[in-house]
Short mmCIF file of C-alpha atoms in Angstrom, two decimals:
data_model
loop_
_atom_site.label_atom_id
_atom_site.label_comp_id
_atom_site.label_asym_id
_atom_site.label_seq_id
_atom_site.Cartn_x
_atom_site.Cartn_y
_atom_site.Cartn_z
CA UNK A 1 74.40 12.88 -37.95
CA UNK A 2 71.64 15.49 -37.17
CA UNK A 3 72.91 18.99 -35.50
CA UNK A 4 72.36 18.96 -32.21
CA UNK A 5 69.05 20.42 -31.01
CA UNK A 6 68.17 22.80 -27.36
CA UNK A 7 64.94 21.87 -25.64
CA UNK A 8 64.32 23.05 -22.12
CA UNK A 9 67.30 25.44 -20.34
CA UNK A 10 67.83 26.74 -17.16
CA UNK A 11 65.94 25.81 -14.27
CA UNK A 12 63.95 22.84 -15.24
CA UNK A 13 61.20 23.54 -12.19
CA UNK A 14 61.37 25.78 -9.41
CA UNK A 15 59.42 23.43 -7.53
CA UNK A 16 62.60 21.33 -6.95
CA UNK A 17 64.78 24.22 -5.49
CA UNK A 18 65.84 24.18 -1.79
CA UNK A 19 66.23 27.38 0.48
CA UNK A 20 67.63 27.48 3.86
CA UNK A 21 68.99 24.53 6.30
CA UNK A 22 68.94 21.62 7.82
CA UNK A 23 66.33 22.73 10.70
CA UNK A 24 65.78 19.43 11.93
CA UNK A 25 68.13 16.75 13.20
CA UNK A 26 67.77 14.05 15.71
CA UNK A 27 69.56 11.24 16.96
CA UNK A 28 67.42 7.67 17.85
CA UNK A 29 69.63 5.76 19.75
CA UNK A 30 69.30 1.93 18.96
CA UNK A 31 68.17 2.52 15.60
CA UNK A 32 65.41 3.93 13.29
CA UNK A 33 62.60 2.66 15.03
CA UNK A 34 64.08 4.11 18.77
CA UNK A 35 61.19 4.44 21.15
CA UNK A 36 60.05 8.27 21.91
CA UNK A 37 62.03 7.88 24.97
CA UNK A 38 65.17 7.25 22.99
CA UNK A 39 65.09 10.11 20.25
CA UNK A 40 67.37 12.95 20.78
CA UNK A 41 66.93 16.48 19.13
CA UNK A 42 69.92 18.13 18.87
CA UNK A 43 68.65 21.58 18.29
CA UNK A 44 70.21 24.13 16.28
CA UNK A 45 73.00 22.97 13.94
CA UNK A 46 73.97 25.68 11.56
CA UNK A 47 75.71 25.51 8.27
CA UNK A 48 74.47 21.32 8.31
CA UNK A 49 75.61 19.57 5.56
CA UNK A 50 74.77 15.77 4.00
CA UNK A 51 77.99 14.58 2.11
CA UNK A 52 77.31 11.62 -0.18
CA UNK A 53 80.44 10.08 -1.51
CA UNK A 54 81.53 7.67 -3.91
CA UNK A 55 85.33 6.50 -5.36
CA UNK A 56 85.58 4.62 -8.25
CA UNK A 57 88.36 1.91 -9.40
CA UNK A 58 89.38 2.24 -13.15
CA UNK A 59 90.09 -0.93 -15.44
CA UNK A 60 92.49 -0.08 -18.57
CA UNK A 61 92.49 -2.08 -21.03
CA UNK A 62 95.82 -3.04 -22.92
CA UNK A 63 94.45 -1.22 -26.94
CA UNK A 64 96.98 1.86 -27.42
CA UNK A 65 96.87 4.49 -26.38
CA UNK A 66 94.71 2.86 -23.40
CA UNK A 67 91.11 3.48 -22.70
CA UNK A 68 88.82 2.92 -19.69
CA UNK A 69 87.14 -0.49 -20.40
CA UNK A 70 85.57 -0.58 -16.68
CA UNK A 71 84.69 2.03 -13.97
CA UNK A 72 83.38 0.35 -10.62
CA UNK A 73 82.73 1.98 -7.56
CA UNK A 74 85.67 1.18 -4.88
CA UNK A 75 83.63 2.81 -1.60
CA UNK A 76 80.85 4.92 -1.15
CA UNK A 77 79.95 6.93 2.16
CA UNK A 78 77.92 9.32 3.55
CA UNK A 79 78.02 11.84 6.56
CA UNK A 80 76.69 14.57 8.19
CA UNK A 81 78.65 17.62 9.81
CA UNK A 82 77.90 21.23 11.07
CA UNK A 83 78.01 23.11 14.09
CA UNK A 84 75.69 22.30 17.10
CA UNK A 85 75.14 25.57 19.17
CA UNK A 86 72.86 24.13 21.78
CA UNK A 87 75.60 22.69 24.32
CA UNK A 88 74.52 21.10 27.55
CA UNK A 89 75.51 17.47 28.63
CA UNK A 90 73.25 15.82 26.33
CA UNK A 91 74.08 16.91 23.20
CA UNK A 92 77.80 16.84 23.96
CA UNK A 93 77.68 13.29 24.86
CA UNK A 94 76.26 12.11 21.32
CA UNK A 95 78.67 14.23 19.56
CA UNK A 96 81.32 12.33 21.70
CA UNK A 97 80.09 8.68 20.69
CA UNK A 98 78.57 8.30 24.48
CA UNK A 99 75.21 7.67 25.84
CA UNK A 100 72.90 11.08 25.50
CA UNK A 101 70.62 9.80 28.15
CA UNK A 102 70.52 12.07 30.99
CA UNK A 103 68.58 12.16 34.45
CA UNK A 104 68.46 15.85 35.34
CA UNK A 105 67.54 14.95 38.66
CA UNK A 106 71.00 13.89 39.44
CA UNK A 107 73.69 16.24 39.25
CA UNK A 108 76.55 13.87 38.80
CA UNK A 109 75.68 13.09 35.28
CA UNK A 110 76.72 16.66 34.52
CA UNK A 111 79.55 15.60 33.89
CA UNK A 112 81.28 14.46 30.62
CA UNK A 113 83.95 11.86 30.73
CA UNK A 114 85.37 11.49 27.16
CA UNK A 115 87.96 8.42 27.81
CA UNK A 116 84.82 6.68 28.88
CA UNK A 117 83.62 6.86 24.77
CA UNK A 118 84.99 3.33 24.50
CA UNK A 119 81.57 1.46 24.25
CA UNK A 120 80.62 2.69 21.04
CA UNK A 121 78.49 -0.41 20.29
CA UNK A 122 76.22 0.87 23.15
CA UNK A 123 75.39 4.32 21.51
CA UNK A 124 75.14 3.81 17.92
CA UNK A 125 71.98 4.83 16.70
CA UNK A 126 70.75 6.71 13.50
CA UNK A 127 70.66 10.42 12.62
CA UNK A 128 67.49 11.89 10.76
CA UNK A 129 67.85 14.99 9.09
CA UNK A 130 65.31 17.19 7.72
CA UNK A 131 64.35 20.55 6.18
CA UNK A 132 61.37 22.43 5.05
CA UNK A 133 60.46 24.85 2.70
CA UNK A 134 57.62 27.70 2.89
CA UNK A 135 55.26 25.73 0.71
CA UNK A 136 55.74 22.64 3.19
CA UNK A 137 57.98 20.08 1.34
CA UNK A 138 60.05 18.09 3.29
CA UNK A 139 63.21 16.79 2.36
CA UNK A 140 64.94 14.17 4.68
CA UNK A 141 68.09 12.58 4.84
CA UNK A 142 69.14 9.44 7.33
CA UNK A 143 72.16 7.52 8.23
CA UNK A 144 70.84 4.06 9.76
CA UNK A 145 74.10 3.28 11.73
CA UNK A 146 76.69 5.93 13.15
CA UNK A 147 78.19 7.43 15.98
CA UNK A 148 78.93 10.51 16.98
CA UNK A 149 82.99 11.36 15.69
CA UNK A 150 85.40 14.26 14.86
CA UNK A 151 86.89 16.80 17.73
CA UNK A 152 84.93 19.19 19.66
CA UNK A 153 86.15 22.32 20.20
CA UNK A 154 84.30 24.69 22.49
CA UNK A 155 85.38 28.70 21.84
CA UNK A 156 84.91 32.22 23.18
CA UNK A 157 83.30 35.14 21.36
CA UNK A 158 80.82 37.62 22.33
CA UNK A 159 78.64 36.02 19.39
CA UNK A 160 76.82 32.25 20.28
CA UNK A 161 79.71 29.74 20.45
CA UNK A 162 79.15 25.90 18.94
CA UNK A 163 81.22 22.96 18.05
CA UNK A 164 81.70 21.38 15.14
CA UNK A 165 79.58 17.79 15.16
CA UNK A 166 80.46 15.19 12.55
CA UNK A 167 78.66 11.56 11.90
CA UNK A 168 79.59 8.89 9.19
CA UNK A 169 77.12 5.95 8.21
CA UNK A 170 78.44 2.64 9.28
CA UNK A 171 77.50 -0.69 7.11
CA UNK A 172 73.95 -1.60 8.46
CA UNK A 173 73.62 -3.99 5.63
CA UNK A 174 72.56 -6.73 8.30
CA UNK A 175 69.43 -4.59 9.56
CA UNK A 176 70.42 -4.29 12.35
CA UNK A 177 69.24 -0.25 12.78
CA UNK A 178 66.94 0.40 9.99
CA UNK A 179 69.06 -0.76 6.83
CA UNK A 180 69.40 -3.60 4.31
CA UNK A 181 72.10 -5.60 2.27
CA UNK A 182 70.55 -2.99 -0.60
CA UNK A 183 70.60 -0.31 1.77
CA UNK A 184 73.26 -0.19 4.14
CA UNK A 185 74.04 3.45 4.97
CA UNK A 186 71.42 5.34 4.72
CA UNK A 187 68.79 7.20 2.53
CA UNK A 188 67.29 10.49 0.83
CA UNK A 189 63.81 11.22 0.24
CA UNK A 190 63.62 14.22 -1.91
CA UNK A 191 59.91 13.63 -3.78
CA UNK A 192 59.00 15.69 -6.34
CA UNK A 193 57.51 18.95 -4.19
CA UNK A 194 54.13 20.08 -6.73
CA UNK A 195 53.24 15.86 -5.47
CA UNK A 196 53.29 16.87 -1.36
CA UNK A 197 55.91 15.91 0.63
CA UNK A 198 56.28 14.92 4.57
CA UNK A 199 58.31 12.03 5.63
CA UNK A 200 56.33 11.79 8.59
CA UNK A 201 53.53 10.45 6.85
CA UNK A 202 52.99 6.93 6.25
CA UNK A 203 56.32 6.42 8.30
CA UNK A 204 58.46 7.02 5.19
CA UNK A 205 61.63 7.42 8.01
CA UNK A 206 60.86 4.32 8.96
CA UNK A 207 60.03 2.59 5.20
CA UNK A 208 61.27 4.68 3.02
CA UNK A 209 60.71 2.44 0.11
#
């Protein structure tokens, strides 16, 4: 056997390195392709993160001592979480699950009921997520089917107060919002930046394959 060889080290482009946050993230109830009408922004959510996850089963096999013959993946998941600042009756209603459709013109839909979160089936929807660097490429993230979930939990300070917002991809492998039985939660487009990047183009939100 040869001795090893080092090619390229460190940072193999700085093309693909990402600065800053998650600037933009809306909610389209009904699905991915929500009409105008039915597309929430949510505004500032600060310290937004996109957790993929993924927990595999191990197969031994019966040689000794025992090696792993078989890793499969037992569940996979993804979610987004961070802390909405911008709280009015809107936004608090998607992070509780409920319907973020408001009429301003009526003042009794000020008001939040959060035992009334029971018809989930009503308000699921999809969450886009997206952020942009100085030299304009766009990375986006999207979770076809989910709710709003988690506790909210609304401080004091002398600072600007948030909550804490969470949402976790459902199965969508029937369509239903924007998936497919080979793409049931959700998806990433992270192109490579020198190529130009905007999801917005060519409705790659919408087709993203």
């Amino acid at each position: 056997m040869a001795a090893p060889q080092i090619n390229k080290q460190s940072v193999g482009s700085t093309n693909n390195l990402f600065q800053g946050y998650w600037s933009h993230v809306e909610f389209r109830k009904g699905g991915m392709n929500a009409q105008a009408a039915d597309v929430f922004y949510l505004g500032v959510i600060q310290e937004g993160v996109l957790e993929l996850s993924r927990e595999d089963t191990e197969y031994m096999g019966t040689t000794f001592p025992r090696v792993v013959e078989l890793i499969s993946p037992a569940s996979v998941g993804m979610r987004f979480s961070g802390q909405m600042d911008e709280l009015y009756v809107g936004n608090l209603k998607i992070a509780l699950g409920q319907d973020g459709t408001v009429d301003d013109q009526d003042a009794t839909e000020n008001y939040i009921y959060p035992g009334a979160a029971c018809a989930f089936e009503s308000v699921m929807g999809s969450l886009v997520c997206r952020r942009k660097r100085c030299d304009n490429a766009v990375m986006e993230a999207a979770l076809y089917k989910t709710v709003g979930s988690g506790a909210l939990s609304i401080g004091g300070d002398a600072a600007v107060v948030g909550t804490t917002v969470e949402f976790n991809a459902l199965d969508d492998s029937n369509g239903d919002f924007g998936g497919a039985a080979d793409k049931p939660l959700g998806h990433i487009y992270a192109p490579f930046a020198e190529g130009g990047s905007d999801p917005t183009d060519a409705g790659s939100s919408r087709n993203p394959n």
